[in-house]
Short mmCIF file of C-alpha atoms in Angstrom, two decimals:
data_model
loop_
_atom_site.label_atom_id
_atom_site.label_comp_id
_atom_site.label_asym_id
_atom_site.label_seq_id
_atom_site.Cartn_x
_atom_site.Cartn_y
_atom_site.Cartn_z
CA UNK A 1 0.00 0.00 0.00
CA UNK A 2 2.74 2.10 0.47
CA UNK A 3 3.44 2.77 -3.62
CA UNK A 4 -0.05 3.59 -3.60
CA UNK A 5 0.83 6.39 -0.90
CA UNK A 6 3.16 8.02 -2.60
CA UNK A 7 1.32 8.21 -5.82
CA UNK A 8 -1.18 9.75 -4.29
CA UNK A 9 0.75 12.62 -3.12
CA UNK A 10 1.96 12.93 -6.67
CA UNK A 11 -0.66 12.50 -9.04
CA UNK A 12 -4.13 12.50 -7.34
CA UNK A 13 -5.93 11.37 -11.04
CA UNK A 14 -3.98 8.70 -11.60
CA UNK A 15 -4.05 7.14 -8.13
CA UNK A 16 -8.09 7.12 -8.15
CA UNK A 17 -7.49 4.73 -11.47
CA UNK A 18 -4.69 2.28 -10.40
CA UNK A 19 -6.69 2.11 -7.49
CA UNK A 20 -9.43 0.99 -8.59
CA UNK A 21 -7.83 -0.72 -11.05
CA UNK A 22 -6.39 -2.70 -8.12
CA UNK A 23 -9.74 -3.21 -5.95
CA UNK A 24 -11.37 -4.64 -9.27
CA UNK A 25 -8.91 -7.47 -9.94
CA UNK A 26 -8.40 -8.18 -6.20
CA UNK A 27 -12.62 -8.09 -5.87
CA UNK A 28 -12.64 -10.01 -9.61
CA UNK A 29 -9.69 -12.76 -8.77
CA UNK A 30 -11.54 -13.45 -5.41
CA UNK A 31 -15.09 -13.87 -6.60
CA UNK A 32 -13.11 -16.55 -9.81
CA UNK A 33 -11.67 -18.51 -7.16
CA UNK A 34 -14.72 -18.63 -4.58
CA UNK A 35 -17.00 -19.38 -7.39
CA UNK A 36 -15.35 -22.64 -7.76
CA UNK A 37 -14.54 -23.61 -4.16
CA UNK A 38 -18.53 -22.98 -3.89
CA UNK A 39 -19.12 -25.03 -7.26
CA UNK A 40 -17.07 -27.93 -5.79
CA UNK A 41 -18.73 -27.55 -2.59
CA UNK A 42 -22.15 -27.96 -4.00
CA UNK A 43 -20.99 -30.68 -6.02
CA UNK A 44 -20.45 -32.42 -2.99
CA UNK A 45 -23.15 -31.54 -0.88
CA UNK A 46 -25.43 -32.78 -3.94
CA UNK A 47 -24.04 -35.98 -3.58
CA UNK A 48 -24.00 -36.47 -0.45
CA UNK A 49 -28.09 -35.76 -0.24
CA UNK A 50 -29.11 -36.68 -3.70
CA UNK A 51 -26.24 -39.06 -4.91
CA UNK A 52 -27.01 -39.07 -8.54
CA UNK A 53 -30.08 -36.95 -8.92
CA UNK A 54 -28.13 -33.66 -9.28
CA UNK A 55 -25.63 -31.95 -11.85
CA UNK A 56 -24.52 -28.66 -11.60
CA UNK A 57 -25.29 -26.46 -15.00
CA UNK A 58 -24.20 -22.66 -13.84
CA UNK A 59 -22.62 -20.52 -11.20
CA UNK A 60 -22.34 -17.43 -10.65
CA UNK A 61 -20.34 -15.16 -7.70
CA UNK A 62 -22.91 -13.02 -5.88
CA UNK A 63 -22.63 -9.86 -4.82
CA UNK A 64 -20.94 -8.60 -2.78
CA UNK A 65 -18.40 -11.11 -3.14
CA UNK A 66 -18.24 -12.92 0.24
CA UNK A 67 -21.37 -13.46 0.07
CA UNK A 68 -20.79 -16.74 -1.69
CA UNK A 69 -22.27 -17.91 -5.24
CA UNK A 70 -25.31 -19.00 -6.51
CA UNK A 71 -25.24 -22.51 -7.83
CA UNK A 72 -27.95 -23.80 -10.48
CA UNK A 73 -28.52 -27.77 -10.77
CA UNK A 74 -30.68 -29.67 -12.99
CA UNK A 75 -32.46 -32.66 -12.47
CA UNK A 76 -32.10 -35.72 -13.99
CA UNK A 77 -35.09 -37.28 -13.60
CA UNK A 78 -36.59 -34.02 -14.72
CA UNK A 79 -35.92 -32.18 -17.53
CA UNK A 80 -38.08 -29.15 -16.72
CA UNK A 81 -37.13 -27.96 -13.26
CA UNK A 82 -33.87 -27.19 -12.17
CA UNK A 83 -32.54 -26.14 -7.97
CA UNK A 84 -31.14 -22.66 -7.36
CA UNK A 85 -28.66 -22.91 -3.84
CA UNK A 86 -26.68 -19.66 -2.91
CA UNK A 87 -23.26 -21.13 -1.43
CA UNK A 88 -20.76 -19.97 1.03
CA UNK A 89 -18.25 -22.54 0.96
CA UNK A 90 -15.68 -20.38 2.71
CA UNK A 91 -18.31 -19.91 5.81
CA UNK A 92 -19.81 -23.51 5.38
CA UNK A 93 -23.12 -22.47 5.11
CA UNK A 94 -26.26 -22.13 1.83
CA UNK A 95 -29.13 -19.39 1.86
CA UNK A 96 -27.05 -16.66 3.98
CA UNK A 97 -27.18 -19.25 7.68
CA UNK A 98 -28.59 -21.83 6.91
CA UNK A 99 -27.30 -25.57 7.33
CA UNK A 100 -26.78 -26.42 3.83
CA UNK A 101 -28.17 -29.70 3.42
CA UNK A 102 -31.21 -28.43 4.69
CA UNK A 103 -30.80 -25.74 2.25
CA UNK A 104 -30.76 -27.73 -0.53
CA UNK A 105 -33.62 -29.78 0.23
CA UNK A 106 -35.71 -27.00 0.92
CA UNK A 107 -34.29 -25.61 -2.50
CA UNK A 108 -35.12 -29.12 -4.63
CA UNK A 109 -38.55 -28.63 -2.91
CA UNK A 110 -38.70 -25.11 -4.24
CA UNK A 111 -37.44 -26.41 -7.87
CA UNK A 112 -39.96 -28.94 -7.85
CA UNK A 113 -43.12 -26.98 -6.96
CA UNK A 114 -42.03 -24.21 -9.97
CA UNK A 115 -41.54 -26.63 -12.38
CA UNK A 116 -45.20 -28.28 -11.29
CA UNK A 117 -46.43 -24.81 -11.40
CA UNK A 118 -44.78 -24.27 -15.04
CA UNK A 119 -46.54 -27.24 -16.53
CA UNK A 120 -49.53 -26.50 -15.26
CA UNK A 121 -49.20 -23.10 -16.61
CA UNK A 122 -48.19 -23.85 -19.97
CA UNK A 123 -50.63 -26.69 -20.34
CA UNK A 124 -53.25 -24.40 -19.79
CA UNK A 125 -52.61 -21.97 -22.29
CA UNK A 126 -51.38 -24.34 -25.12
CA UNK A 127 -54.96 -25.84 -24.46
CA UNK A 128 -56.20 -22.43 -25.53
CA UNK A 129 -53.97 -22.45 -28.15
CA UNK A 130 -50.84 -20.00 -26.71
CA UNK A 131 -47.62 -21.14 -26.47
CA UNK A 132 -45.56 -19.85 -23.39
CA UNK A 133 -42.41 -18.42 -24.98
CA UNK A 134 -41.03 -17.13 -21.44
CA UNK A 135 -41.64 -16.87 -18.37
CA UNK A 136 -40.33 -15.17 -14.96
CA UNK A 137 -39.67 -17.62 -12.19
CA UNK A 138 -39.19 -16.31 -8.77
CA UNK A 139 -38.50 -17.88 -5.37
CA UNK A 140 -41.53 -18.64 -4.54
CA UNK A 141 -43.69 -19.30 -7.92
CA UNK A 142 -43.97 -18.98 -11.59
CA UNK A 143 -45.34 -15.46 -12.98
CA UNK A 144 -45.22 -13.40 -15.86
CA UNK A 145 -45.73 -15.42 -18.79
CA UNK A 146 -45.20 -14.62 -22.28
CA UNK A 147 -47.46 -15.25 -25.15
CA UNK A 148 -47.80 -13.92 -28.69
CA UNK A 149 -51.40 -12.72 -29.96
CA UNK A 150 -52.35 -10.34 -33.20
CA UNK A 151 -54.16 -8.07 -30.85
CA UNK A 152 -56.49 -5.90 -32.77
CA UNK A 153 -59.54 -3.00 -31.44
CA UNK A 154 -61.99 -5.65 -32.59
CA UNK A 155 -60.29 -8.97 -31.60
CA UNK A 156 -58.48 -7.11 -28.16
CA UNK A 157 -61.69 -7.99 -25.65
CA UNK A 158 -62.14 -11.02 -26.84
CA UNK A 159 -58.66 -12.91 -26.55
CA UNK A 160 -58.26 -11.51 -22.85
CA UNK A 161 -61.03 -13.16 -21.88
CA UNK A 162 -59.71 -16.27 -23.43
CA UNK A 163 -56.64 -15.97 -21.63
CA UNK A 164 -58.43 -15.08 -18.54
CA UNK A 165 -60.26 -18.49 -18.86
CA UNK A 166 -57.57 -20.28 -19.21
CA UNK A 167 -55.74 -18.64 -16.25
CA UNK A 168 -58.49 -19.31 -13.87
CA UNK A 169 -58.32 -22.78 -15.02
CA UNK A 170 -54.93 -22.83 -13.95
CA UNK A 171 -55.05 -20.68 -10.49
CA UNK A 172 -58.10 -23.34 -9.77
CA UNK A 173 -55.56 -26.32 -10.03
CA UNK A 174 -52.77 -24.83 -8.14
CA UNK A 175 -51.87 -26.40 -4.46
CA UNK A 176 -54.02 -24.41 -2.22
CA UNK A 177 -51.02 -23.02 -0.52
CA UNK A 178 -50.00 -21.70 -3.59
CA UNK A 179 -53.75 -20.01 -3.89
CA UNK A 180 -53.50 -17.48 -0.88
CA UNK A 181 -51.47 -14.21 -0.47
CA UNK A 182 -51.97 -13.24 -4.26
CA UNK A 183 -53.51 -10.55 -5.67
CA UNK A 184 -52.79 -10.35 -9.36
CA UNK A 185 -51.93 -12.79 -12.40
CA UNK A 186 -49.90 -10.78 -15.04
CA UNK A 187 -49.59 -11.86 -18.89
CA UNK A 188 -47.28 -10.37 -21.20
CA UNK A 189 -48.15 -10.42 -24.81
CA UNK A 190 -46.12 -9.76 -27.86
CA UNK A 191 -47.02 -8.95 -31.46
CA UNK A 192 -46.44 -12.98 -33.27
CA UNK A 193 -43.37 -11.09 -35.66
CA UNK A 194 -41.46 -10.76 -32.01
CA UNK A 195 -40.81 -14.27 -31.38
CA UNK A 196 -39.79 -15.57 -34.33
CA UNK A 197 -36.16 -15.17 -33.81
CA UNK A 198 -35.80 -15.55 -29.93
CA UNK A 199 -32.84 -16.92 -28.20
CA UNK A 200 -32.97 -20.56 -27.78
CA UNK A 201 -30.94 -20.77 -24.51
CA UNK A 202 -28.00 -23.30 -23.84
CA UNK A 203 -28.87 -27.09 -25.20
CA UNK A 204 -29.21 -29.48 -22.15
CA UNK A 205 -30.20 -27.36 -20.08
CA UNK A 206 -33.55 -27.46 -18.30
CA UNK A 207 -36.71 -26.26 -20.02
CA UNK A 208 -37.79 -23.45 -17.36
CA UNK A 209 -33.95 -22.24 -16.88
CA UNK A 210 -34.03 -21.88 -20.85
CA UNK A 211 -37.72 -20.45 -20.73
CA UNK A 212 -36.44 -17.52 -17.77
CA UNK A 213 -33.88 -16.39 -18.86
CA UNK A 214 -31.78 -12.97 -18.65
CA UNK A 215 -30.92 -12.73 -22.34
CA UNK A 216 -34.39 -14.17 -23.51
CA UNK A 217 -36.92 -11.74 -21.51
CA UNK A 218 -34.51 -8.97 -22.15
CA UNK A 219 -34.91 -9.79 -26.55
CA UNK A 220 -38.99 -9.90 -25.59
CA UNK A 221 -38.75 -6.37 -23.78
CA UNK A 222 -36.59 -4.70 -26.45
CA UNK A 223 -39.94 -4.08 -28.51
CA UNK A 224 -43.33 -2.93 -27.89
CA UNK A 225 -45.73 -4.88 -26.36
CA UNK A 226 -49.13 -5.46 -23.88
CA UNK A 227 -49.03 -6.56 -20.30
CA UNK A 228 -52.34 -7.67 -18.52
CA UNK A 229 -53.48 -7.65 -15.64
CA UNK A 230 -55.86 -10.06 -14.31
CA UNK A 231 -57.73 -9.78 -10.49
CA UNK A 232 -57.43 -12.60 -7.97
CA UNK A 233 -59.94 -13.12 -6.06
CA UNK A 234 -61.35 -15.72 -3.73
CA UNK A 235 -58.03 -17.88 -4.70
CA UNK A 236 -58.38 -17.56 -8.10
CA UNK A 237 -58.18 -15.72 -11.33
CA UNK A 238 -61.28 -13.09 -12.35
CA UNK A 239 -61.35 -14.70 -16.06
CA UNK A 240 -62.77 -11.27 -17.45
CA UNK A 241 -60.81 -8.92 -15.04
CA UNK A 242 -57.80 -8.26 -17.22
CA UNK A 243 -56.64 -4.56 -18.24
CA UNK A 244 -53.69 -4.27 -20.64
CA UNK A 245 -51.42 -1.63 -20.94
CA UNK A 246 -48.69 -0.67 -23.86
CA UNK A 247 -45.38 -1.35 -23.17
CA UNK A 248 -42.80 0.00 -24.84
CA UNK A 249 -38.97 0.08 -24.76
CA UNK A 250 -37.52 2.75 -22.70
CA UNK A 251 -36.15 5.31 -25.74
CA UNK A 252 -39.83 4.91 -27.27
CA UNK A 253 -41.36 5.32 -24.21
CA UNK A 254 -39.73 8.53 -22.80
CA UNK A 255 -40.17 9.98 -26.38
CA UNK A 256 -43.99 9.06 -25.98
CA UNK A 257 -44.28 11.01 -22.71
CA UNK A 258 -42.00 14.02 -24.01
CA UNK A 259 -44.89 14.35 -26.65
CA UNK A 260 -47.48 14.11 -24.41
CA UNK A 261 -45.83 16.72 -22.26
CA UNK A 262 -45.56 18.98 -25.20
CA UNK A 263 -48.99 19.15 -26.30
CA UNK A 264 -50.21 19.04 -22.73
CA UNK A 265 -48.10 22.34 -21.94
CA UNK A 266 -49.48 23.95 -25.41
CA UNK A 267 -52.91 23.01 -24.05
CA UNK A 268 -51.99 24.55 -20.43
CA UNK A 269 -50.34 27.83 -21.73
CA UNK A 270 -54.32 28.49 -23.39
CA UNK A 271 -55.34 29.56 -19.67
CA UNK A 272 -52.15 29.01 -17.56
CA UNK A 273 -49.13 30.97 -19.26
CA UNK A 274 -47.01 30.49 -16.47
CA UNK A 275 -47.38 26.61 -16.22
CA UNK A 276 -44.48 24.26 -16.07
CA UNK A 277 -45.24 20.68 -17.11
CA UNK A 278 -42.90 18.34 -14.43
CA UNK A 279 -40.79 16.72 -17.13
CA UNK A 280 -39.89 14.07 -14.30
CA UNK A 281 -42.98 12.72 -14.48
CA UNK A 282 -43.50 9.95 -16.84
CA UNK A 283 -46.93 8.91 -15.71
CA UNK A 284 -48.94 5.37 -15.78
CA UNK A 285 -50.80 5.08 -18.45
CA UNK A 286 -53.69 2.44 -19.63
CA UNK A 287 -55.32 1.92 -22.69
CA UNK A 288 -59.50 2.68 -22.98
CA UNK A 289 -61.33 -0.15 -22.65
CA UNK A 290 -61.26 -1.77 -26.45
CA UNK A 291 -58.85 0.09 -27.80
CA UNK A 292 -55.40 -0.05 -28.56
CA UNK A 293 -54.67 3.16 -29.89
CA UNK A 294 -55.88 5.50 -27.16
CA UNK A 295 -54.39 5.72 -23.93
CA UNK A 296 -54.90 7.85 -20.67
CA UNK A 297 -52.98 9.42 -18.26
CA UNK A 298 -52.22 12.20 -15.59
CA UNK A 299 -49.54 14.80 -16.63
CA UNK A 300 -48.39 17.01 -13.58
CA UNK A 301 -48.05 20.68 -13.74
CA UNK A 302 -47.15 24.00 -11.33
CA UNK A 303 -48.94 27.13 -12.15
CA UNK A 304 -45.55 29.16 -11.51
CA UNK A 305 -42.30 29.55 -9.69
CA UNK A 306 -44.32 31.08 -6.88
CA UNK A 307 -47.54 28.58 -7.23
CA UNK A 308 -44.97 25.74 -5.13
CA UNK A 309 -44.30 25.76 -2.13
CA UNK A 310 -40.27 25.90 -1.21
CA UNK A 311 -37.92 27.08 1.40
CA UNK A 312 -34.96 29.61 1.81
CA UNK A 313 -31.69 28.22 3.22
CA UNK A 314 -30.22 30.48 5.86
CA UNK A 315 -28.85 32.70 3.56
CA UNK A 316 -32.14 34.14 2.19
CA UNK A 317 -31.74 32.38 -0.92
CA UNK A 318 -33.90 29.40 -2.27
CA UNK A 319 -32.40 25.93 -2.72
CA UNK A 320 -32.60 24.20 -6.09
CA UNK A 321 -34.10 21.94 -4.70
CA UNK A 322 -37.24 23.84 -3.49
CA UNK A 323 -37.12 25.34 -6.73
CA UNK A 324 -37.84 22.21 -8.64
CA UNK A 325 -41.43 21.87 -9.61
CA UNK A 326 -43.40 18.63 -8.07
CA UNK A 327 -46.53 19.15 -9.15
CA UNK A 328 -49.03 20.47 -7.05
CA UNK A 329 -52.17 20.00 -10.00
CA UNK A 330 -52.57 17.75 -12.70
CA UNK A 331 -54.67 17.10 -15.91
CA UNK A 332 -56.25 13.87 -17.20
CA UNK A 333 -55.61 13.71 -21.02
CA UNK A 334 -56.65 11.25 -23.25
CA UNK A 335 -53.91 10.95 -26.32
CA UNK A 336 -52.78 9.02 -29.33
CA UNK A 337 -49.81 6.49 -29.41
CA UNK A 338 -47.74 9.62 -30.64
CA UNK A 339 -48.86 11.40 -27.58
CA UNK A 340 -51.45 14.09 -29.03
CA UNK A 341 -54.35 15.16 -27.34
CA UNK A 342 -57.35 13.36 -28.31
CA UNK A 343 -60.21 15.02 -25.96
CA UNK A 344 -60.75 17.90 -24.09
CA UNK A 345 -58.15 17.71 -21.03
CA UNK A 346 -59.55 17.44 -17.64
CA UNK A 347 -57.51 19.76 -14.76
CA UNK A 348 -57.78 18.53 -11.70
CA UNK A 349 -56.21 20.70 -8.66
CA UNK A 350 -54.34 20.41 -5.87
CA UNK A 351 -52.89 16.75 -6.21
CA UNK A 352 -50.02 17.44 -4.11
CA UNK A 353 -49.92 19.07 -0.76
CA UNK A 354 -46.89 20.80 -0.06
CA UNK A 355 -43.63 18.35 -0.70
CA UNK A 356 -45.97 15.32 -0.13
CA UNK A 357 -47.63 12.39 -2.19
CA UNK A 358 -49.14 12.53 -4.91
CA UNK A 359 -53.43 11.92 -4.29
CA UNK A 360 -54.48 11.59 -7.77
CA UNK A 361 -58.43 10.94 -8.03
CA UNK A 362 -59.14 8.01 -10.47
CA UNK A 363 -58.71 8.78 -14.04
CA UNK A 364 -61.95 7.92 -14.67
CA UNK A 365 -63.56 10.23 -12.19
#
């Protein structure tokens, strides 16, 4: 550390890059080697609790680095599911304390109940005719899948409520313990050109690690497409419940809201002439009911540098940040997927109180 001393004392821009230089291939060589004494370790521990049944087919260091890795196994008496066990090797212990052959039954358990989950999913809505191109799997359950529709205005009502049969179908079949503490079923669904060419995933390895992963849900996101929501009640899925929304990539979505802000402020300086639209705002918007080409949406607004509320430092000056506009009103617009107004906006006041939340009445209110 010493050399590292002294070059600080000489070249103060230099030393902030050898340093870190330095920390990253100490932090990188460290979380290499770790990654494999945990690989090994979970090698063994497999075989000591499931000689035979288990083969390791990823790792990867966690972070921060001495935290351990997490190690993915398949099955081979199941070529679906596959066992997800974070490993400590150095500390002897799985799952951040505890033992880890209790770990890993408790994770096999976990594998086992997704991939029953999966199938049960997917055989659903293949019996409706959708195939499940991806899907998000999670600790605790199976969620998120993908489908592909041609979603039209006249075709759009109908198909949810397909899909919303076939989900209640599903939730209706699940374990009852995995019935309770939801509230929500969420389907995405992508235009039938956007899965033509999707990643395939490494061969061999299990069908729901190939169906979740990274690289394939991030090639479904990088175009536009409709998430649904569908209402659980009562343990299961309300088959005619489900609201879509647009999605769109991030670039097409922020310049979607910087044209809504534009017209909005247009629309605003008509009355208001000192109105500032809050840029910061992107909004939630949802699509009217049987349409895919209109969607609605609260855009914030301050009347005026002196219409929000603020306060002076010490020095009888105000602070930028008291200075930046919140948005203490709002207006309800109804625009086009380019962001125009549609409709006559609706303003509705006093949203904000002070620095607070935001209280925004429902949009169709």
């Amino acid at each position: 550390m010493s050399w590292i001393r002294a070059r600080r004392r000489a070249r103060p821009a230099a030393r902030h890059g050898v340093a870190l230089t330095a920390l990253a291939l100490l932090v990188g060589g460290c979380g290499v080697l770790s990654t494999k004494e945990d690989r090994n370790r979970a090698e063994e521990l497999a075989e000591q609790v499931y000689p035979g049944e288990l083969r390791v087919v990823g790792a990867r260091t966690l972070f921060p680095a001495d935290s351990g890795s997490e190690i993915t196994f398949a099955l081979r008496d199941d070529p679906e599911a596959f066992v997800r066990l974070r490993v400590d090797a150095e500390r002897d212990r799985c799952e951040g304390g505890t033992p880890c052959a209790r770990a890993l039954r408790e994770a096999r358990a976990r594998g086992e109940a997704a991939a029953a989950e999966w199938r049960l999913l997917r055989g659903e809505l293949e019996h409706c005719g959708y195939e499940v191109h991806a899907v998000r799997v999670t600790r605790d359950a199976v969620a998120e899948p993908w489908i592909s529709a041609p979603l039209t205005d006249r075709n759009l009502t109908e198909v949810l409520d397909r899909v919303g049969g076939c989900l209640e179908r599903y939730s209706r079949a699940l374990p009852p313990g995995a019935r309770t503490g939801r509230t929500a079923v969420n389907v995405n669904i992508a235009a039938p050109e956007a899965v033509r060419s999707l990643p395939r995933g490494k061969q061999g390895d299990p069908v729901l690690l190939r169906k979740s992963a990274p690289e394939l849900l991030a090639a479904l996101a990088s175009g536009p497409s409709h998430a649904v929501s569908y209402a659980w009640r009562a343990g299961a899925v309300l088959p005619r419940s489900g609201t879509p929304r647009l999605v769109l990539p991030f670039e097409e979505r922020q310049e979607f809201v910087r044209a809504v802000h534009a017209s909005t402020a247009r629309w605003l300086r008509r009355t208001h002439p000192q109105a500032q639209v809050v840029e910061a705002y992107s909004g939630v918007w949802t699509l009217l009911p049987g349409r895919l080409d209109r969607q609605r949406g609260y855009v914030l607004y301050c009347e005026g540098p002196a219409s929000h509320p603020g306060h002076r430092s010490t020095g009888g000056t105000r602070s930028p940040r008291a200075d930046r506009c919140l948005g203490n009103h709002a207006v309800a617009v109804t625009v086009d997927l380019r962001g125009r107004l549609l409709d006559e906006p609706r303003v509705e006041r006093d949203v904000r109180e002070g620095r607070g939340p935001l209280n925004l009445p429902p949009l169709d209110g």
